[in-house]
Amino acid sequence: MDFLKDLWNFMKERKKWWLTPVIIVLLLIGVVIVLGGGSAIAPFIYTLF
């Protein structure tokens, strides 16, 4: 949780708000890869990419 707090403070102090959508998209792609890697919906997720 310290990493997230440091990242938030960095964005707040340096006014780097454009990083927020980039981080959200990267997190969503990571979640899709982790969930799709070992489940029955993997073939359907792979067709998206």
mmCIF file with all atom_site columns, N, CA and C in Angstrom:
data_model
loop_
_atom_site.group_PDB
_atom_site.id
_atom_site.type_symbol
_atom_site.label_atom_id
_atom_site.label_alt_id
_atom_site.label_comp_id
_atom_site.label_asym_id
_atom_site.label_entity_id
_atom_site.label_seq_id
_atom_site.pdbx_PDB_ins_code
_atom_site.Cartn_x
_atom_site.Cartn_y
_atom_site.Cartn_z
_atom_site.occupancy
_atom_site.B_iso_or_equiv
_atom_site.pdbx_formal_charge
_atom_site.auth_seq_id
_atom_site.auth_comp_id
_atom_site.auth_asym_id
_atom_site.auth_atom_id
_atom_site.pdbx_PDB_model_num
ATOM 1   N N  . MET A 1 1  ? 0.819   -1.204  0.000   1.00 0.00 ? 1  MET A N  1
ATOM 2   C CA . MET A 1 1  ? 0.000   0.000   0.000   1.00 0.00 ? 1  MET A CA 1
ATOM 3   C C  . MET A 1 1  ? 0.860   1.264   0.000   1.00 0.00 ? 1  MET A C  1
ATOM 4   N N  . ASP A 1 2  ? 2.107   1.142   0.443   1.00 0.00 ? 2  ASP A N  1
ATOM 5   C CA . ASP A 1 2  ? 2.986   2.310   0.431   1.00 0.00 ? 2  ASP A CA 1
ATOM 6   C C  . ASP A 1 2  ? 3.260   2.784   -0.988  1.00 0.00 ? 2  ASP A C  1
ATOM 7   N N  . PHE A 1 3  ? 3.358   1.824   -1.913  1.00 0.00 ? 3  PHE A N  1
ATOM 8   C CA . PHE A 1 3  ? 3.595   2.186   -3.307  1.00 0.00 ? 3  PHE A CA 1
ATOM 9   C C  . PHE A 1 3  ? 2.449   3.018   -3.856  1.00 0.00 ? 3  PHE A C  1
ATOM 10  N N  . LEU A 1 4  ? 1.219   2.606   -3.570  1.00 0.00 ? 4  LEU A N  1
ATOM 11  C CA . LEU A 1 4  ? 0.061   3.358   -4.060  1.00 0.00 ? 4  LEU A CA 1
ATOM 12  C C  . LEU A 1 4  ? -0.010  4.743   -3.436  1.00 0.00 ? 4  LEU A C  1
ATOM 13  N N  . LYS A 1 5  ? 0.330   4.822   -2.157  1.00 0.00 ? 5  LYS A N  1
ATOM 14  C CA . LYS A 1 5  ? 0.330   6.119   -1.483  1.00 0.00 ? 5  LYS A CA 1
ATOM 15  C C  . LYS A 1 5  ? 1.396   7.035   -2.071  1.00 0.00 ? 5  LYS A C  1
ATOM 16  N N  . ASP A 1 6  ? 2.583   6.466   -2.329  1.00 0.00 ? 6  ASP A N  1
ATOM 17  C CA . ASP A 1 6  ? 3.653   7.259   -2.944  1.00 0.00 ? 6  ASP A CA 1
ATOM 18  C C  . ASP A 1 6  ? 3.282   7.701   -4.352  1.00 0.00 ? 6  ASP A C  1
ATOM 19  N N  . LEU A 1 7  ? 2.670   6.814   -5.103  1.00 0.00 ? 7  LEU A N  1
ATOM 20  C CA . LEU A 1 7  ? 2.246   7.165   -6.459  1.00 0.00 ? 7  LEU A CA 1
ATOM 21  C C  . LEU A 1 7  ? 1.198   8.273   -6.434  1.00 0.00 ? 7  LEU A C  1
ATOM 22  N N  . TRP A 1 8  ? 0.246   8.165   -5.534  1.00 0.00 ? 8  TRP A N  1
ATOM 23  C CA . TRP A 1 8  ? -0.791  9.195   -5.410  1.00 0.00 ? 8  TRP A CA 1
ATOM 24  C C  . TRP A 1 8  ? -0.175  10.544  -5.027  1.00 0.00 ? 8  TRP A C  1
ATOM 25  N N  . ASN A 1 9  ? 0.730   10.541  -4.063  1.00 0.00 ? 9  ASN A N  1
ATOM 26  C CA . ASN A 1 9  ? 1.384   11.785  -3.656  1.00 0.00 ? 9  ASN A CA 1
ATOM 27  C C  . ASN A 1 9  ? 2.208   12.386  -4.784  1.00 0.00 ? 9  ASN A C  1
ATOM 28  N N  . PHE A 1 10 ? 2.870   11.541  -5.560  1.00 0.00 ? 10 PHE A N  1
ATOM 29  C CA . PHE A 1 10 ? 3.636   12.027  -6.708  1.00 0.00 ? 10 PHE A CA 1
ATOM 30  C C  . PHE A 1 10 ? 2.722   12.711  -7.717  1.00 0.00 ? 10 PHE A C  1
ATOM 31  N N  . MET A 1 11 ? 1.607   12.070  -8.035  1.00 0.00 ? 11 MET A N  1
ATOM 32  C CA . MET A 1 11 ? 0.687   12.655  -9.018  1.00 0.00 ? 11 MET A CA 1
ATOM 33  C C  . MET A 1 11 ? 0.077   13.944  -8.489  1.00 0.00 ? 11 MET A C  1
ATOM 34  N N  . LYS A 1 12 ? -0.204  13.996  -7.202  1.00 0.00 ? 12 LYS A N  1
ATOM 35  C CA . LYS A 1 12 ? -0.819  15.183  -6.621  1.00 0.00 ? 12 LYS A CA 1
ATOM 36  C C  . LYS A 1 12 ? 0.164   16.352  -6.574  1.00 0.00 ? 12 LYS A C  1
ATOM 37  N N  . GLU A 1 13 ? 1.391   16.082  -6.156  1.00 0.00 ? 13 GLU A N  1
ATOM 38  C CA . GLU A 1 13 ? 2.370   17.166  -6.018  1.00 0.00 ? 13 GLU A CA 1
ATOM 39  C C  . GLU A 1 13 ? 2.859   17.685  -7.359  1.00 0.00 ? 13 GLU A C  1
ATOM 40  N N  . ARG A 1 14 ? 3.050   16.785  -8.309  1.00 0.00 ? 14 ARG A N  1
ATOM 41  C CA . ARG A 1 14 ? 3.625   17.179  -9.588  1.00 0.00 ? 14 ARG A CA 1
ATOM 42  C C  . ARG A 1 14 ? 2.564   17.487  -10.647 1.00 0.00 ? 14 ARG A C  1
ATOM 43  N N  . LYS A 1 15 ? 1.281   17.382  -10.282 1.00 0.00 ? 15 LYS A N  1
ATOM 44  C CA . LYS A 1 15 ? 0.162   17.649  -11.191 1.00 0.00 ? 15 LYS A CA 1
ATOM 45  C C  . LYS A 1 15 ? 0.218   16.758  -12.436 1.00 0.00 ? 15 LYS A C  1
ATOM 46  N N  . LYS A 1 16 ? 0.489   15.485  -12.230 1.00 0.00 ? 16 LYS A N  1
ATOM 47  C CA . LYS A 1 16 ? 0.569   14.514  -13.318 1.00 0.00 ? 16 LYS A CA 1
ATOM 48  C C  . LYS A 1 16 ? -0.734  13.720  -13.417 1.00 0.00 ? 16 LYS A C  1
ATOM 49  N N  . TRP A 1 17 ? -1.845  14.408  -13.552 1.00 0.00 ? 17 TRP A N  1
ATOM 50  C CA . TRP A 1 17 ? -3.144  13.740  -13.563 1.00 0.00 ? 17 TRP A CA 1
ATOM 51  C C  . TRP A 1 17 ? -3.370  12.915  -14.820 1.00 0.00 ? 17 TRP A C  1
ATOM 52  N N  . TRP A 1 18 ? -2.582  13.175  -15.888 1.00 0.00 ? 18 TRP A N  1
ATOM 53  C CA . TRP A 1 18 ? -2.733  12.399  -17.100 1.00 0.00 ? 18 TRP A CA 1
ATOM 54  C C  . TRP A 1 18 ? -2.278  10.951  -16.899 1.00 0.00 ? 18 TRP A C  1
ATOM 55  N N  . LEU A 1 19 ? -1.551  10.675  -15.810 1.00 0.00 ? 19 LEU A N  1
ATOM 56  C CA . LEU A 1 19 ? -1.122  9.303   -15.534 1.00 0.00 ? 19 LEU A CA 1
ATOM 57  C C  . LEU A 1 19 ? -2.261  8.421   -15.021 1.00 0.00 ? 19 LEU A C  1
ATOM 58  N N  . THR A 1 20 ? -3.308  9.034   -14.496 1.00 0.00 ? 20 THR A N  1
ATOM 59  C CA . THR A 1 20 ? -4.402  8.268   -13.909 1.00 0.00 ? 20 THR A CA 1
ATOM 60  C C  . THR A 1 20 ? -5.055  7.316   -14.907 1.00 0.00 ? 20 THR A C  1
ATOM 61  N N  . PRO A 1 21 ? -5.478  7.765   -16.111 1.00 0.00 ? 21 PRO A N  1
ATOM 62  C CA . PRO A 1 21 ? -6.086  6.807   -17.044 1.00 0.00 ? 21 PRO A CA 1
ATOM 63  C C  . PRO A 1 21 ? -5.106  5.747   -17.525 1.00 0.00 ? 21 PRO A C  1
ATOM 64  N N  . VAL A 1 22 ? -3.828  6.104   -17.638 1.00 0.00 ? 22 VAL A N  1
ATOM 65  C CA . VAL A 1 22 ? -2.826  5.124   -18.067 1.00 0.00 ? 22 VAL A CA 1
ATOM 66  C C  . VAL A 1 22 ? -2.703  4.013   -17.025 1.00 0.00 ? 22 VAL A C  1
ATOM 67  N N  . ILE A 1 23 ? -2.651  4.378   -15.771 1.00 0.00 ? 23 ILE A N  1
ATOM 68  C CA . ILE A 1 23 ? -2.532  3.393   -14.695 1.00 0.00 ? 23 ILE A CA 1
ATOM 69  C C  . ILE A 1 23 ? -3.780  2.527   -14.616 1.00 0.00 ? 23 ILE A C  1
ATOM 70  N N  . ILE A 1 24 ? -4.951  3.120   -14.771 1.00 0.00 ? 24 ILE A N  1
ATOM 71  C CA . ILE A 1 24 ? -6.199  2.362   -14.714 1.00 0.00 ? 24 ILE A CA 1
ATOM 72  C C  . ILE A 1 24 ? -6.265  1.348   -15.847 1.00 0.00 ? 24 ILE A C  1
ATOM 73  N N  . VAL A 1 25 ? -5.894  1.765   -17.055 1.00 0.00 ? 25 VAL A N  1
ATOM 74  C CA . VAL A 1 25 ? -5.928  0.842   -18.199 1.00 0.00 ? 25 VAL A CA 1
ATOM 75  C C  . VAL A 1 25 ? -4.930  -0.295  -17.995 1.00 0.00 ? 25 VAL A C  1
ATOM 76  N N  . LEU A 1 26 ? -3.745  0.016   -17.507 1.00 0.00 ? 26 LEU A N  1
ATOM 77  C CA . LEU A 1 26 ? -2.763  -1.042  -17.256 1.00 0.00 ? 26 LEU A CA 1
ATOM 78  C C  . LEU A 1 26 ? -3.250  -2.024  -16.200 1.00 0.00 ? 26 LEU A C  1
ATOM 79  N N  . LEU A 1 27 ? -3.888  -1.519  -15.159 1.00 0.00 ? 27 LEU A N  1
ATOM 80  C CA . LEU A 1 27 ? -4.435  -2.409  -14.127 1.00 0.00 ? 27 LEU A CA 1
ATOM 81  C C  . LEU A 1 27 ? -5.538  -3.297  -14.679 1.00 0.00 ? 27 LEU A C  1
ATOM 82  N N  . LEU A 1 28 ? -6.420  -2.727  -15.505 1.00 0.00 ? 28 LEU A N  1
ATOM 83  C CA . LEU A 1 28 ? -7.496  -3.527  -16.097 1.00 0.00 ? 28 LEU A CA 1
ATOM 84  C C  . LEU A 1 28 ? -6.956  -4.610  -17.021 1.00 0.00 ? 28 LEU A C  1
ATOM 85  N N  . ILE A 1 29 ? -5.953  -4.283  -17.824 1.00 0.00 ? 29 ILE A N  1
ATOM 86  C CA . ILE A 1 29 ? -5.357  -5.288  -18.704 1.00 0.00 ? 29 ILE A CA 1
ATOM 87  C C  . ILE A 1 29 ? -4.697  -6.388  -17.868 1.00 0.00 ? 29 ILE A C  1
ATOM 88  N N  . GLY A 1 30 ? -4.039  -6.013  -16.785 1.00 0.00 ? 30 GLY A N  1
ATOM 89  C CA . GLY A 1 30 ? -3.428  -7.001  -15.904 1.00 0.00 ? 30 GLY A CA 1
ATOM 90  C C  . GLY A 1 30 ? -4.447  -7.928  -15.279 1.00 0.00 ? 30 GLY A C  1
ATOM 91  N N  . VAL A 1 31 ? -5.572  -7.373  -14.863 1.00 0.00 ? 31 VAL A N  1
ATOM 92  C CA . VAL A 1 31 ? -6.633  -8.200  -14.268 1.00 0.00 ? 31 VAL A CA 1
ATOM 93  C C  . VAL A 1 31 ? -7.200  -9.161  -15.301 1.00 0.00 ? 31 VAL A C  1
ATOM 94  N N  . VAL A 1 32 ? -7.421  -8.688  -16.521 1.00 0.00 ? 32 VAL A N  1
ATOM 95  C CA . VAL A 1 32 ? -7.950  -9.559  -17.579 1.00 0.00 ? 32 VAL A CA 1
ATOM 96  C C  . VAL A 1 32 ? -6.969  -10.690 -17.877 1.00 0.00 ? 32 VAL A C  1
ATOM 97  N N  . ILE A 1 33 ? -5.684  -10.387 -17.912 1.00 0.00 ? 33 ILE A N  1
ATOM 98  C CA . ILE A 1 33 ? -4.693  -11.423 -18.192 1.00 0.00 ? 33 ILE A CA 1
ATOM 99  C C  . ILE A 1 33 ? -4.631  -12.444 -17.062 1.00 0.00 ? 33 ILE A C  1
ATOM 100 N N  . VAL A 1 34 ? -4.658  -11.975 -15.828 1.00 0.00 ? 34 VAL A N  1
ATOM 101 C CA . VAL A 1 34 ? -4.580  -12.899 -14.689 1.00 0.00 ? 34 VAL A CA 1
ATOM 102 C C  . VAL A 1 34 ? -5.823  -13.772 -14.614 1.00 0.00 ? 34 VAL A C  1
ATOM 103 N N  . LEU A 1 35 ? -6.989  -13.183 -14.783 1.00 0.00 ? 35 LEU A N  1
ATOM 104 C CA . LEU A 1 35 ? -8.221  -13.968 -14.703 1.00 0.00 ? 35 LEU A CA 1
ATOM 105 C C  . LEU A 1 35 ? -8.400  -14.876 -15.914 1.00 0.00 ? 35 LEU A C  1
ATOM 106 N N  . GLY A 1 36 ? -7.950  -14.427 -17.059 1.00 0.00 ? 36 GLY A N  1
ATOM 107 C CA . GLY A 1 36 ? -8.144  -15.213 -18.271 1.00 0.00 ? 36 GLY A CA 1
ATOM 108 C C  . GLY A 1 36 ? -7.109  -16.284 -18.491 1.00 0.00 ? 36 GLY A C  1
ATOM 109 N N  . GLY A 1 37 ? -6.006  -16.222 -17.786 1.00 0.00 ? 37 GLY A N  1
ATOM 110 C CA . GLY A 1 37 ? -4.941  -17.190 -17.995 1.00 0.00 ? 37 GLY A CA 1
ATOM 111 C C  . GLY A 1 37 ? -5.295  -18.600 -17.579 1.00 0.00 ? 37 GLY A C  1
ATOM 112 N N  . GLY A 1 38 ? -6.024  -18.777 -16.531 1.00 0.00 ? 38 GLY A N  1
ATOM 113 C CA . GLY A 1 38 ? -6.294  -20.116 -16.035 1.00 0.00 ? 38 GLY A CA 1
ATOM 114 C C  . GLY A 1 38 ? -7.768  -20.432 -15.894 1.00 0.00 ? 38 GLY A C  1
ATOM 115 N N  . SER A 1 39 ? -8.585  -19.831 -16.709 1.00 0.00 ? 39 SER A N  1
ATOM 116 C CA . SER A 1 39 ? -10.013 -20.084 -16.563 1.00 0.00 ? 39 SER A CA 1
ATOM 117 C C  . SER A 1 39 ? -10.611 -20.601 -17.865 1.00 0.00 ? 39 SER A C  1
ATOM 118 N N  . ALA A 1 40 ? -11.877 -20.931 -17.825 1.00 0.00 ? 40 ALA A N  1
ATOM 119 C CA . ALA A 1 40 ? -12.567 -21.458 -19.002 1.00 0.00 ? 40 ALA A CA 1
ATOM 120 C C  . ALA A 1 40 ? -12.890 -20.369 -20.019 1.00 0.00 ? 40 ALA A C  1
ATOM 121 N N  . ILE A 1 41 ? -12.793 -19.108 -19.614 1.00 0.00 ? 41 ILE A N  1
ATOM 122 C CA . ILE A 1 41 ? -13.101 -18.025 -20.554 1.00 0.00 ? 41 ILE A CA 1
ATOM 123 C C  . ILE A 1 41 ? -11.863 -17.543 -21.298 1.00 0.00 ? 41 ILE A C  1
ATOM 124 N N  . ALA A 1 42 ? -10.727 -18.209 -21.101 1.00 0.00 ? 42 ALA A N  1
ATOM 125 C CA . ALA A 1 42 ? -9.471  -17.797 -21.735 1.00 0.00 ? 42 ALA A CA 1
ATOM 126 C C  . ALA A 1 42 ? -9.578  -17.705 -23.258 1.00 0.00 ? 42 ALA A C  1
ATOM 127 N N  . PRO A 1 43 ? -10.189 -18.676 -23.954 1.00 0.00 ? 43 PRO A N  1
ATOM 128 C CA . PRO A 1 43 ? -10.270 -18.544 -25.422 1.00 0.00 ? 43 PRO A CA 1
ATOM 129 C C  . PRO A 1 43 ? -11.053 -17.313 -25.869 1.00 0.00 ? 43 PRO A C  1
ATOM 130 N N  . PHE A 1 44 ? -12.020 -16.900 -25.106 1.00 0.00 ? 44 PHE A N  1
ATOM 131 C CA . PHE A 1 44 ? -12.809 -15.728 -25.475 1.00 0.00 ? 44 PHE A CA 1
ATOM 132 C C  . PHE A 1 44 ? -12.039 -14.442 -25.229 1.00 0.00 ? 44 PHE A C  1
ATOM 133 N N  . ILE A 1 45 ? -11.223 -14.426 -24.175 1.00 0.00 ? 45 ILE A N  1
ATOM 134 C CA . ILE A 1 45 ? -10.417 -13.242 -23.894 1.00 0.00 ? 45 ILE A CA 1
ATOM 135 C C  . ILE A 1 45 ? -9.306  -13.102 -24.926 1.00 0.00 ? 45 ILE A C  1
ATOM 136 N N  . TYR A 1 46 ? -8.710  -14.214 -25.351 1.00 0.00 ? 46 TYR A N  1
ATOM 137 C CA . TYR A 1 46 ? -7.630  -14.142 -26.317 1.00 0.00 ? 46 TYR A CA 1
ATOM 138 C C  . TYR A 1 46 ? -8.120  -13.635 -27.665 1.00 0.00 ? 46 TYR A C  1
ATOM 139 N N  . THR A 1 47 ? -9.376  -13.831 -27.991 1.00 0.00 ? 47 THR A N  1
ATOM 140 C CA . THR A 1 47 ? -9.888  -13.307 -29.265 1.00 0.00 ? 47 THR A CA 1
ATOM 141 C C  . THR A 1 47 ? -10.013 -11.794 -29.241 1.00 0.00 ? 47 THR A C  1
ATOM 142 N N  . LEU A 1 48 ? -10.073 -11.185 -28.054 1.00 0.00 ? 48 LEU A N  1
ATOM 143 C CA . LEU A 1 48 ? -10.137 -9.735  -27.968 1.00 0.00 ? 48 LEU A CA 1
ATOM 144 C C  . LEU A 1 48 ? -8.820  -9.087  -28.364 1.00 0.00 ? 48 LEU A C  1
ATOM 145 N N  . PHE A 1 49 ? -7.721  -9.782  -28.136 1.00 0.00 ? 49 PHE A N  1
ATOM 146 C CA . PHE A 1 49 ? -6.409  -9.236  -28.434 1.00 0.00 ? 49 PHE A CA 1
ATOM 147 C C  . PHE A 1 49 ? -5.899  -9.782  -29.736 1.00 0.00 ? 49 PHE A C  1
#
